[in-house]
PDB file of C-alpha atoms and ligand atoms in Angstrom:
ATOM      1  CA  UNK A   1       0.000   0.000   0.000  1.00 49.00           C
ATOM      2  CA  UNK A   2       2.724   2.434   0.850  1.00 59.00           C
ATOM      3  CA  UNK A   3       4.208   1.997  -2.622  1.00 77.00           C
ATOM      4  CA  UNK A   4       0.856   2.839  -4.125  1.00 88.00           C
ATOM      5  CA  UNK A   5       0.616   5.938  -1.983  1.00 92.00           C
ATOM      6  CA  UNK A   6       3.940   7.131  -3.325  1.00 91.00           C
ATOM      7  CA  UNK A   7       3.021   6.474  -6.937  1.00 95.00           C
ATOM      8  CA  UNK A   8       2.488   9.549  -9.103  1.00 96.00           C
ATOM      9  CA  UNK A   9      -0.707  11.027 -10.491  1.00 98.00           C
ATOM     10  CA  UNK A  10      -0.942  10.858 -14.284  1.00 98.00           C
ATOM     11  CA  UNK A  11      -2.172  14.094 -15.849  1.00 98.00           C
ATOM     12  CA  UNK A  12      -2.699  14.504 -19.572  1.00 98.00           C
ATOM     13  CA  UNK A  13      -3.804  17.047 -22.114  1.00 98.00           C
ATOM     14  CA  UNK A  14      -3.515  17.744 -25.815  1.00 97.00           C
ATOM     15  CA  UNK A  15      -0.549  19.987 -25.059  1.00 95.00           C
ATOM     16  CA  UNK A  16       0.384  22.777 -22.717  1.00 95.00           C
ATOM     17  CA  UNK A  17      -3.100  23.798 -21.570  1.00 95.00           C
ATOM     18  CA  UNK A  18      -3.386  21.032 -18.997  1.00 97.00           C
ATOM     19  CA  UNK A  19      -0.508  22.643 -17.141  1.00 97.00           C
ATOM     20  CA  UNK A  20      -3.183  24.904 -15.622  1.00 95.00           C
ATOM     21  CA  UNK A  21      -4.563  21.746 -14.024  1.00 97.00           C
ATOM     22  CA  UNK A  22      -1.118  20.445 -13.011  1.00 97.00           C
ATOM     23  CA  UNK A  23      -0.471  23.865 -11.451  1.00 96.00           C
ATOM     24  CA  UNK A  24      -3.575  23.581  -9.262  1.00 97.00           C
ATOM     25  CA  UNK A  25      -2.613  20.065  -8.173  1.00 97.00           C
ATOM     26  CA  UNK A  26       0.871  21.320  -7.255  1.00 96.00           C
ATOM     27  CA  UNK A  27      -0.658  24.140  -5.217  1.00 96.00           C
ATOM     28  CA  UNK A  28      -3.400  22.206  -3.499  1.00 96.00           C
ATOM     29  CA  UNK A  29      -1.733  18.814  -2.971  1.00 96.00           C
ATOM     30  CA  UNK A  30       1.986  19.563  -3.063  1.00 94.00           C
ATOM     31  CA  UNK A  31       2.926  16.203  -1.583  1.00 93.00           C
ATOM     32  CA  UNK A  32       1.749  14.345  -4.699  1.00 95.00           C
ATOM     33  CA  UNK A  33       4.077  13.401  -7.535  1.00 95.00           C
ATOM     34  CA  UNK A  34       2.925  14.069 -11.104  1.00 97.00           C
ATOM     35  CA  UNK A  35       3.663  12.504 -14.470  1.00 98.00           C
ATOM     36  CA  UNK A  36       2.354  14.870 -17.125  1.00 98.00           C
ATOM     37  CA  UNK A  37       1.836  14.034 -20.778  1.00 98.00           C
ATOM     38  CA  UNK A  38       1.119  16.707 -23.423  1.00 98.00           C
ATOM     39  CA  UNK A  39       0.163  15.418 -26.856  1.00 98.00           C
ATOM     40  CA  UNK A  40       1.922  18.247 -28.671  1.00 97.00           C
ATOM     41  CA  UNK A  41       2.297  16.294 -31.925  1.00 97.00           C
ATOM     42  CA  UNK A  42      -1.437  15.779 -32.315  1.00 97.00           C
ATOM     43  CA  UNK A  43      -3.008  18.906 -30.869  1.00 95.00           C
ATOM     44  CA  UNK A  44      -5.464  20.550 -31.117  1.00 96.00           C
ATOM     45  CA  UNK A  45      -8.065  18.153 -29.774  1.00 96.00           C
ATOM     46  CA  UNK A  46     -10.804  20.791 -29.785  1.00 94.00           C
ATOM     47  CA  UNK A  47     -11.563  20.420 -33.485  1.00 93.00           C
ATOM     48  CA  UNK A  48     -11.271  16.613 -33.747  1.00 96.00           C
ATOM     49  CA  UNK A  49     -13.937  13.904 -33.662  1.00 96.00           C
ATOM     50  CA  UNK A  50     -14.988  11.767 -30.721  1.00 95.00           C
ATOM     51  CA  UNK A  51     -13.454   8.592 -32.170  1.00 98.00           C
ATOM     52  CA  UNK A  52     -10.079  10.200 -32.709  1.00 98.00           C
ATOM     53  CA  UNK A  53     -10.022  11.678 -29.218  1.00 98.00           C
ATOM     54  CA  UNK A  54     -10.909   8.291 -27.706  1.00 98.00           C
ATOM     55  CA  UNK A  55      -8.119   6.590 -29.687  1.00 98.00           C
ATOM     56  CA  UNK A  56      -5.550   9.203 -28.645  1.00 98.00           C
ATOM     57  CA  UNK A  57      -6.663   9.136 -25.017  1.00 98.00           C
ATOM     58  CA  UNK A  58      -6.448   5.342 -24.818  1.00 98.00           C
ATOM     59  CA  UNK A  59      -2.855   5.469 -26.036  1.00 98.00           C
ATOM     60  CA  UNK A  60      -1.996   8.081 -23.446  1.00 98.00           C
ATOM     61  CA  UNK A  61      -3.568   6.075 -20.643  1.00 98.00           C
ATOM     62  CA  UNK A  62      -1.501   3.071 -21.766  1.00 98.00           C
ATOM     63  CA  UNK A  63       1.633   5.207 -21.686  1.00 98.00           C
ATOM     64  CA  UNK A  64       0.838   6.637 -18.235  1.00 98.00           C
ATOM     65  CA  UNK A  65       0.231   3.114 -16.908  1.00 98.00           C
ATOM     66  CA  UNK A  66       3.823   2.262 -17.841  1.00 98.00           C
ATOM     67  CA  UNK A  67       4.850   5.021 -15.398  1.00 97.00           C
ATOM     68  CA  UNK A  68       2.937   3.247 -12.607  1.00 96.00           C
ATOM     69  CA  UNK A  69       0.480   6.033 -11.929  1.00 98.00           C
ATOM     70  CA  UNK A  70      -2.090   5.452  -9.172  1.00 97.00           C
ATOM     71  CA  UNK A  71      -4.789   7.697 -10.669  1.00 98.00           C
ATOM     72  CA  UNK A  72      -5.277   9.731 -13.842  1.00 98.00           C
ATOM     73  CA  UNK A  73      -6.612  13.225 -14.405  1.00 98.00           C
ATOM     74  CA  UNK A  74      -7.884  13.972 -17.896  1.00 98.00           C
ATOM     75  CA  UNK A  75      -6.893  17.633 -17.805  1.00 98.00           C
ATOM     76  CA  UNK A  76      -8.255  18.408 -21.281  1.00 97.00           C
ATOM     77  CA  UNK A  77     -11.877  19.533 -21.448  1.00 96.00           C
ATOM     78  CA  UNK A  78     -12.366  18.085 -24.931  1.00 96.00           C
ATOM     79  CA  UNK A  79     -10.950  14.690 -23.921  1.00 97.00           C
ATOM     80  CA  UNK A  80     -13.040  14.784 -20.738  1.00 97.00           C
ATOM     81  CA  UNK A  81     -16.132  15.479 -22.867  1.00 96.00           C
ATOM     82  CA  UNK A  82     -15.496  12.729 -25.412  1.00 97.00           C
ATOM     83  CA  UNK A  83     -13.372  10.022 -23.816  1.00 98.00           C
ATOM     84  CA  UNK A  84     -13.734  10.022 -20.039  1.00 98.00           C
ATOM     85  CA  UNK A  85     -16.635   7.549 -19.812  1.00 97.00           C
ATOM     86  CA  UNK A  86     -14.856   5.060 -22.069  1.00 98.00           C
ATOM     87  CA  UNK A  87     -11.565   5.392 -20.194  1.00 98.00           C
ATOM     88  CA  UNK A  88     -13.277   4.922 -16.845  1.00 98.00           C
ATOM     89  CA  UNK A  89     -15.072   1.781 -18.026  1.00 98.00           C
ATOM     90  CA  UNK A  90     -11.785   0.273 -19.175  1.00 98.00           C
ATOM     91  CA  UNK A  91      -9.672   1.200 -16.179  1.00 97.00           C
ATOM     92  CA  UNK A  92      -8.998  -0.380 -12.819  1.00 96.00           C
ATOM     93  CA  UNK A  93      -7.449   2.794 -11.412  1.00 97.00           C
ATOM     94  CA  UNK A  94      -9.473   5.944 -10.761  1.00 98.00           C
ATOM     95  CA  UNK A  95      -9.745   8.407 -13.649  1.00 98.00           C
ATOM     96  CA  UNK A  96     -11.330  11.832 -13.314  1.00 98.00           C
ATOM     97  CA  UNK A  97     -11.932  14.648 -15.773  1.00 98.00           C
ATOM     98  CA  UNK A  98     -12.287  18.410 -15.504  1.00 98.00           C
ATOM     99  CA  UNK A  99     -15.873  18.809 -16.708  1.00 98.00           C
ATOM    100  CA  UNK A 100     -17.885  17.440 -13.810  1.00 97.00           C
ATOM    101  CA  UNK A 101     -16.035  19.350 -11.076  1.00 97.00           C
ATOM    102  CA  UNK A 102     -16.470  22.615 -12.999  1.00 97.00           C
ATOM    103  CA  UNK A 103     -20.113  21.954 -13.836  1.00 98.00           C
ATOM    104  CA  UNK A 104     -20.931  21.003 -10.252  1.00 98.00           C
ATOM    105  CA  UNK A 105     -19.373  24.173  -8.889  1.00 98.00           C
ATOM    106  CA  UNK A 106     -21.320  26.324 -11.348  1.00 98.00           C
ATOM    107  CA  UNK A 107     -24.606  24.556 -10.566  1.00 98.00           C
ATOM    108  CA  UNK A 108     -24.055  25.073  -6.843  1.00 97.00           C
ATOM    109  CA  UNK A 109     -22.790  28.638  -6.893  1.00 97.00           C
ATOM    110  CA  UNK A 110     -24.822  30.340  -9.622  1.00 98.00           C
ATOM    111  CA  UNK A 111     -27.236  32.738  -7.908  1.00 98.00           C
ATOM    112  CA  UNK A 112     -29.930  32.651 -10.626  1.00 98.00           C
ATOM    113  CA  UNK A 113     -29.025  29.517 -12.581  1.00 98.00           C
ATOM    114  CA  UNK A 114     -28.070  31.608 -15.598  1.00 98.00           C
ATOM    115  CA  UNK A 115     -24.832  29.905 -16.591  1.00 98.00           C
ATOM    116  CA  UNK A 116     -22.479  30.486 -19.529  1.00 98.00           C
ATOM    117  CA  UNK A 117     -19.968  27.928 -20.795  1.00 98.00           C
ATOM    118  CA  UNK A 118     -17.070  28.720 -23.114  1.00 98.00           C
ATOM    119  CA  UNK A 119     -14.820  26.018 -24.585  1.00 97.00           C
ATOM    120  CA  UNK A 120     -13.552  24.417 -27.775  1.00 95.00           C
ATOM    121  CA  UNK A 121     -15.909  23.474 -30.617  1.00 94.00           C
ATOM    122  CA  UNK A 122     -15.681  19.844 -29.427  1.00 93.00           C
ATOM    123  CA  UNK A 123     -16.565  20.546 -25.815  1.00 95.00           C
ATOM    124  CA  UNK A 124     -19.394  22.914 -26.699  1.00 97.00           C
ATOM    125  CA  UNK A 125     -20.716  20.586 -29.422  1.00 95.00           C
ATOM    126  CA  UNK A 126     -20.870  17.682 -26.955  1.00 95.00           C
ATOM    127  CA  UNK A 127     -23.159  19.749 -24.647  1.00 97.00           C
ATOM    128  CA  UNK A 128     -21.625  17.863 -21.770  1.00 97.00           C
ATOM    129  CA  UNK A 129     -21.464  20.892 -19.464  1.00 98.00           C
ATOM    130  CA  UNK A 130     -25.070  21.836 -20.213  1.00 98.00           C
ATOM    131  CA  UNK A 131     -26.357  18.302 -19.679  1.00 98.00           C
ATOM    132  CA  UNK A 132     -24.505  17.801 -16.438  1.00 97.00           C
ATOM    133  CA  UNK A 133     -25.471  21.195 -15.020  1.00 98.00           C
ATOM    134  CA  UNK A 134     -29.143  20.575 -15.894  1.00 98.00           C
ATOM    135  CA  UNK A 135     -29.070  17.130 -14.282  1.00 98.00           C
ATOM    136  CA  UNK A 136     -27.940  18.776 -11.043  1.00 98.00           C
ATOM    137  CA  UNK A 137     -30.084  21.871 -11.388  1.00 98.00           C
ATOM    138  CA  UNK A 138     -33.054  21.414 -13.716  1.00 97.00           C
ATOM    139  CA  UNK A 139     -34.040  25.093 -13.548  1.00 96.00           C
ATOM    140  CA  UNK A 140     -30.667  26.219 -14.951  1.00 98.00           C
ATOM    141  CA  UNK A 141     -30.393  28.091 -18.251  1.00 98.00           C
ATOM    142  CA  UNK A 142     -27.108  27.223 -19.923  1.00 98.00           C
ATOM    143  CA  UNK A 143     -25.622  29.183 -22.837  1.00 98.00           C
ATOM    144  CA  UNK A 144     -22.673  27.598 -24.567  1.00 98.00           C
ATOM    145  CA  UNK A 145     -20.223  29.261 -26.916  1.00 98.00           C
ATOM    146  CA  UNK A 146     -17.133  27.959 -28.683  1.00 97.00           C
ATOM    147  CA  UNK A 147     -14.190  30.375 -28.623  1.00 98.00           C
ATOM    148  CA  UNK A 148     -11.709  28.648 -30.945  1.00 96.00           C
ATOM    149  CA  UNK A 149      -9.368  31.628 -31.303  1.00 97.00           C
ATOM    150  CA  UNK A 150      -8.518  31.737 -27.603  1.00 97.00           C
ATOM    151  CA  UNK A 151      -6.182  28.725 -27.693  1.00 95.00           C
ATOM    152  CA  UNK A 152      -3.859  30.029 -30.433  1.00 95.00           C
ATOM    153  CA  UNK A 153      -3.852  33.510 -28.865  1.00 96.00           C
ATOM    154  CA  UNK A 154      -2.661  32.088 -25.548  1.00 94.00           C
ATOM    155  CA  UNK A 155      -0.076  29.904 -27.277  1.00 89.00           C
ATOM    156  CA  UNK A 156       1.188  32.936 -29.175  1.00 90.00           C
ATOM    157  CA  UNK A 157       1.828  34.572 -25.808  1.00 90.00           C
ATOM    158  CA  UNK A 158      -0.793  37.288 -26.433  1.00 95.00           C
ATOM    159  CA  UNK A 159      -2.541  36.965 -23.104  1.00 93.00           C
ATOM    160  CA  UNK A 160      -2.593  40.696 -22.430  1.00 92.00           C
ATOM    161  CA  UNK A 161      -2.750  41.917 -26.034  1.00 96.00           C
ATOM    162  CA  UNK A 162      -5.381  44.319 -27.460  1.00 97.00           C
ATOM    163  CA  UNK A 163      -6.106  41.777 -30.193  1.00 98.00           C
ATOM    164  CA  UNK A 164      -7.081  39.204 -27.572  1.00 98.00           C
ATOM    165  CA  UNK A 165      -9.230  41.786 -25.818  1.00 98.00           C
ATOM    166  CA  UNK A 166     -11.093  42.525 -29.080  1.00 98.00           C
ATOM    167  CA  UNK A 167     -11.627  38.835 -29.823  1.00 98.00           C
ATOM    168  CA  UNK A 168     -12.806  38.196 -26.258  1.00 98.00           C
ATOM    169  CA  UNK A 169     -15.315  41.075 -26.443  1.00 98.00           C
ATOM    170  CA  UNK A 170     -16.776  39.661 -29.605  1.00 98.00           C
ATOM    171  CA  UNK A 171     -17.085  36.143 -28.174  1.00 98.00           C
ATOM    172  CA  UNK A 172     -18.466  37.259 -24.819  1.00 98.00           C
ATOM    173  CA  UNK A 173     -20.983  39.808 -26.140  1.00 98.00           C
ATOM    174  CA  UNK A 174     -23.740  37.234 -26.127  1.00 96.00           C
ATOM    175  CA  UNK A 175     -22.959  36.166 -22.574  1.00 98.00           C
ATOM    176  CA  UNK A 176     -23.369  39.746 -21.428  1.00 97.00           C
ATOM    177  CA  UNK A 177     -26.620  40.181 -23.391  1.00 97.00           C
ATOM    178  CA  UNK A 178     -27.983  37.029 -21.812  1.00 97.00           C
ATOM    179  CA  UNK A 179     -26.950  38.296 -18.413  1.00 97.00           C
ATOM    180  CA  UNK A 180     -25.180  35.136 -17.296  1.00 98.00           C
ATOM    181  CA  UNK A 181     -24.340  35.297 -13.602  1.00 98.00           C
ATOM    182  CA  UNK A 182     -21.746  32.508 -13.799  1.00 98.00           C
ATOM    183  CA  UNK A 183     -19.263  31.680 -16.551  1.00 98.00           C
ATOM    184  CA  UNK A 184     -17.345  28.399 -16.817  1.00 98.00           C
ATOM    185  CA  UNK A 185     -13.876  28.697 -18.353  1.00 98.00           C
ATOM    186  CA  UNK A 186     -14.349  25.303 -20.006  1.00 97.00           C
ATOM    187  CA  UNK A 187     -11.024  24.933 -21.770  1.00 97.00           C
ATOM    188  CA  UNK A 188      -7.568  24.412 -20.323  1.00 95.00           C
ATOM    189  CA  UNK A 189      -6.203  27.658 -21.761  1.00 96.00           C
ATOM    190  CA  UNK A 190      -8.947  29.970 -20.618  1.00 97.00           C
ATOM    191  CA  UNK A 191      -7.870  30.400 -16.984  1.00 95.00           C
ATOM    192  CA  UNK A 192      -4.806  32.092 -18.476  1.00 95.00           C
ATOM    193  CA  UNK A 193      -7.164  34.721 -19.940  1.00 97.00           C
ATOM    194  CA  UNK A 194      -8.987  35.188 -16.689  1.00 97.00           C
ATOM    195  CA  UNK A 195      -8.180  38.867 -16.183  1.00 97.00           C
ATOM    196  CA  UNK A 196      -9.280  39.746 -19.746  1.00 98.00           C
ATOM    197  CA  UNK A 197     -12.525  37.806 -19.264  1.00 98.00           C
ATOM    198  CA  UNK A 198     -13.021  39.398 -15.860  1.00 98.00           C
ATOM    199  CA  UNK A 199     -12.573  42.888 -17.343  1.00 97.00           C
ATOM    200  CA  UNK A 200     -15.228  42.210 -19.974  1.00 98.00           C
ATOM    201  CA  UNK A 201     -17.761  40.300 -17.857  1.00 98.00           C
ATOM    202  CA  UNK A 202     -17.468  42.632 -14.856  1.00 97.00           C
ATOM    203  CA  UNK A 203     -16.861  41.972 -11.185  1.00 97.00           C
ATOM    204  CA  UNK A 204     -20.208  40.417 -10.348  1.00 97.00           C
ATOM    205  CA  UNK A 205     -20.101  37.405 -12.649  1.00 98.00           C
ATOM    206  CA  UNK A 206     -18.734  34.264 -10.992  1.00 98.00           C
ATOM    207  CA  UNK A 207     -15.880  32.793 -13.054  1.00 98.00           C
ATOM    208  CA  UNK A 208     -15.477  29.040 -12.590  1.00 98.00           C
ATOM    209  CA  UNK A 209     -12.054  27.534 -13.224  1.00 97.00           C
ATOM    210  CA  UNK A 210     -12.553  23.763 -13.656  1.00 97.00           C
ATOM    211  CA  UNK A 211      -8.823  23.201 -13.031  1.00 97.00           C
ATOM    212  CA  UNK A 212      -9.183  24.485  -9.480  1.00 97.00           C
ATOM    213  CA  UNK A 213     -12.271  22.384  -8.760  1.00 96.00           C
ATOM    214  CA  UNK A 214     -10.625  19.307 -10.269  1.00 98.00           C
ATOM    215  CA  UNK A 215      -7.669  19.539  -7.892  1.00 98.00           C
ATOM    216  CA  UNK A 216     -10.122  19.617  -4.978  1.00 98.00           C
ATOM    217  CA  UNK A 217     -11.936  16.586  -6.349  1.00 98.00           C
ATOM    218  CA  UNK A 218      -8.637  14.756  -6.827  1.00 98.00           C
ATOM    219  CA  UNK A 219      -7.637  15.462  -3.252  1.00 98.00           C
ATOM    220  CA  UNK A 220     -10.937  14.046  -1.980  1.00 98.00           C
ATOM    221  CA  UNK A 221     -10.650  11.022  -4.237  1.00 98.00           C
ATOM    222  CA  UNK A 222      -7.143  10.135  -3.025  1.00 97.00           C
ATOM    223  CA  UNK A 223      -8.317  10.393   0.544  1.00 97.00           C
ATOM    224  CA  UNK A 224     -11.429   8.299  -0.029  1.00 97.00           C
ATOM    225  CA  UNK A 225      -9.404   5.591  -1.793  1.00 96.00           C
ATOM    226  CA  UNK A 226      -6.740   5.720   0.879  1.00 95.00           C
ATOM    227  CA  UNK A 227      -3.967   6.354  -1.612  1.00 95.00           C
ATOM    228  CA  UNK A 228      -2.837   9.842  -0.757  1.00 94.00           C
ATOM    229  CA  UNK A 229       0.882  10.430  -0.486  1.00 93.00           C
ATOM    230  CA  UNK A 230       1.570  11.254   3.106  1.00 86.00           C
ATOM    231  CA  UNK A 231       4.195  13.855   2.624  1.00 75.00           C
ATOM    232  CA  UNK A 232       6.561  13.090  -0.134  1.00 60.00           C
ATOM    233  CA  UNK A 233      10.053  13.007   0.821  1.00 56.00           C
ATOM    234  CA  UNK A 234      11.605  16.373   0.291  1.00 53.00           C
ATOM    235  CA  UNK A 235      14.604  14.514  -1.057  1.00 57.00           C
ATOM    236  CA  UNK A 236      12.578  13.398  -4.049  1.00 66.00           C
ATOM    237  CA  UNK A 237      14.614  14.954  -6.826  1.00 72.00           C
ATOM    238  CA  UNK A 238      11.997  14.662  -9.488  1.00 81.00           C
ATOM    239  CA  UNK A 239       8.463  14.896  -8.129  1.00 93.00           C
ATOM    240  CA  UNK A 240       7.211  16.254 -11.460  1.00 96.00           C
ATOM    241  CA  UNK A 241       7.991  14.586 -14.772  1.00 96.00           C
ATOM    242  CA  UNK A 242       6.943  15.858 -18.195  1.00 98.00           C
ATOM    243  CA  UNK A 243       6.533  13.938 -21.433  1.00 98.00           C
ATOM    244  CA  UNK A 244       5.371  15.180 -24.820  1.00 98.00           C
ATOM    245  CA  UNK A 245       4.879  13.760 -28.300  1.00 98.00           C
ATOM    246  CA  UNK A 246       6.724  16.651 -30.023  1.00 97.00           C
ATOM    247  CA  UNK A 247       8.529  19.966 -29.431  1.00 96.00           C
ATOM    248  CA  UNK A 248       9.893  19.142 -25.988  1.00 97.00           C
ATOM    249  CA  UNK A 249      11.900  22.331 -25.589  1.00 96.00           C
ATOM    250  CA  UNK A 250       9.035  24.632 -26.565  1.00 94.00           C
ATOM    251  CA  UNK A 251       6.843  22.793 -24.075  1.00 96.00           C
ATOM    252  CA  UNK A 252       9.470  23.008 -21.355  1.00 96.00           C
ATOM    253  CA  UNK A 253       9.844  26.765 -21.769  1.00 95.00           C
ATOM    254  CA  UNK A 254       6.094  27.319 -21.547  1.00 93.00           C
ATOM    255  CA  UNK A 255       5.785  25.002 -18.542  1.00 95.00           C
ATOM    256  CA  UNK A 256       8.608  26.829 -16.839  1.00 94.00           C
ATOM    257  CA  UNK A 257       6.806  30.141 -17.380  1.00 92.00           C
ATOM    258  CA  UNK A 258       3.509  29.129 -15.798  1.00 92.00           C
ATOM    259  CA  UNK A 259       4.369  26.538 -13.132  1.00 94.00           C
ATOM    260  CA  UNK A 260       5.470  27.414  -9.608  1.00 91.00           C
ATOM    261  CA  UNK A 261       8.563  25.197  -9.890  1.00 92.00           C
ATOM    262  CA  UNK A 262      11.531  25.187 -12.250  1.00 91.00           C
ATOM    263  CA  UNK A 263      11.059  22.830 -15.160  1.00 92.00           C
ATOM    264  CA  UNK A 264      14.397  21.655 -16.370  1.00 89.00           C
ATOM    265  CA  UNK A 265      13.361  18.908 -18.770  1.00 93.00           C
ATOM    266  CA  UNK A 266      10.563  17.478 -20.872  1.00 96.00           C
ATOM    267  CA  UNK A 267      11.072  14.228 -22.733  1.00 97.00           C
ATOM    268  CA  UNK A 268       9.707  13.312 -26.120  1.00 98.00           C
ATOM    269  CA  UNK A 269       8.141   9.866 -26.618  1.00 98.00           C
ATOM    270  CA  UNK A 270       6.521   8.062 -29.554  1.00 98.00           C
ATOM    271  CA  UNK A 271       2.907   8.003 -28.388  1.00 98.00           C
ATOM    272  CA  UNK A 272       1.723   6.055 -31.455  1.00 96.00           C
ATOM    273  CA  UNK A 273       3.677   3.074 -30.115  1.00 96.00           C
ATOM    274  CA  UNK A 274       1.357   2.694 -27.113  1.00 97.00           C
TER     275      UNK A 274
HETATM  276  N1  DGL B   1      -6.922  21.201 -24.044  1.00 88.54           N
HETATM  277  C1  DGL B   1      -8.016  21.561 -24.915  1.00 88.54           C
HETATM  278  C2  DGL B   1      -9.299  21.667 -24.083  1.00 88.54           C
HETATM  279  O1  DGL B   1      -9.269  21.934 -22.910  1.00 88.54           O
HETATM  280  C3  DGL B   1      -7.752  22.848 -25.643  1.00 88.54           C
HETATM  281  C4  DGL B   1      -6.667  22.778 -26.677  1.00 88.54           C
HETATM  282  C5  DGL B   1      -6.988  21.845 -27.813  1.00 88.54           C
HETATM  283  O2  DGL B   1      -7.978  22.078 -28.557  1.00 88.54           O
HETATM  284  O3  DGL B   1      -6.276  20.866 -27.960  1.00 88.54           O
HETATM  285  O4  DGL B   1     -10.361  21.464 -24.601  1.00 88.54           O
END
């Protein structure tokens, strides 16, 4: 059992975006080790079909299992929307996604049940947030909107750029007209645009970051399953390991810029072999 407790958490995403989820896990459960995989060769996931996302996600789970992970977090909203159920059915270790924790928080916290969801075309097209929110809160009104330009803008490093501000205004116009009281940032990259979104939506709208809620859910899950790491040894040289399917150095530099720890290496693997 103690070996299981010390095993890492597997976290995966289509690329760098899931680092926003890894960052929350590092902050909220710092004693846990993490093996992160970013599918940088095959991103974006947001515009791909369900079958492709399931195939990719299965390969990644197989890879993470070779690293002896004790649980897996599907950090990508699109993969959570399309593949989580399948992965859970096939797995004997716990697997959680980012959608349910975010949806649950919005359903609980929204004052009037007027909830907006922004995400990739895949996530929005699946209506998974809407369906889950309405199952928890049948009176809720959910407005969904795909914001496909946000991901490349973040990856270009234009988080605080006037161009991003203009694009965000255009996307969020409808949310303001519909007077949403709560907005879910339903894509890994969007928490990095939080201050722009905040400026446009105003102070009163509740912004839900699924990454934050997912880390809380993970913490509870580890406790419930009795597999939480009870204080990883501070001598552990490498509590966080990063793997990608392409562009390891570009990934490493981005990771280093947004994570609270120094990232000295990311390794490239052949994900198609899994
Ligand atoms: N990680 C994806 C998501 O959260 C966004 C990037 C992509 O489309 O691959 O949906």
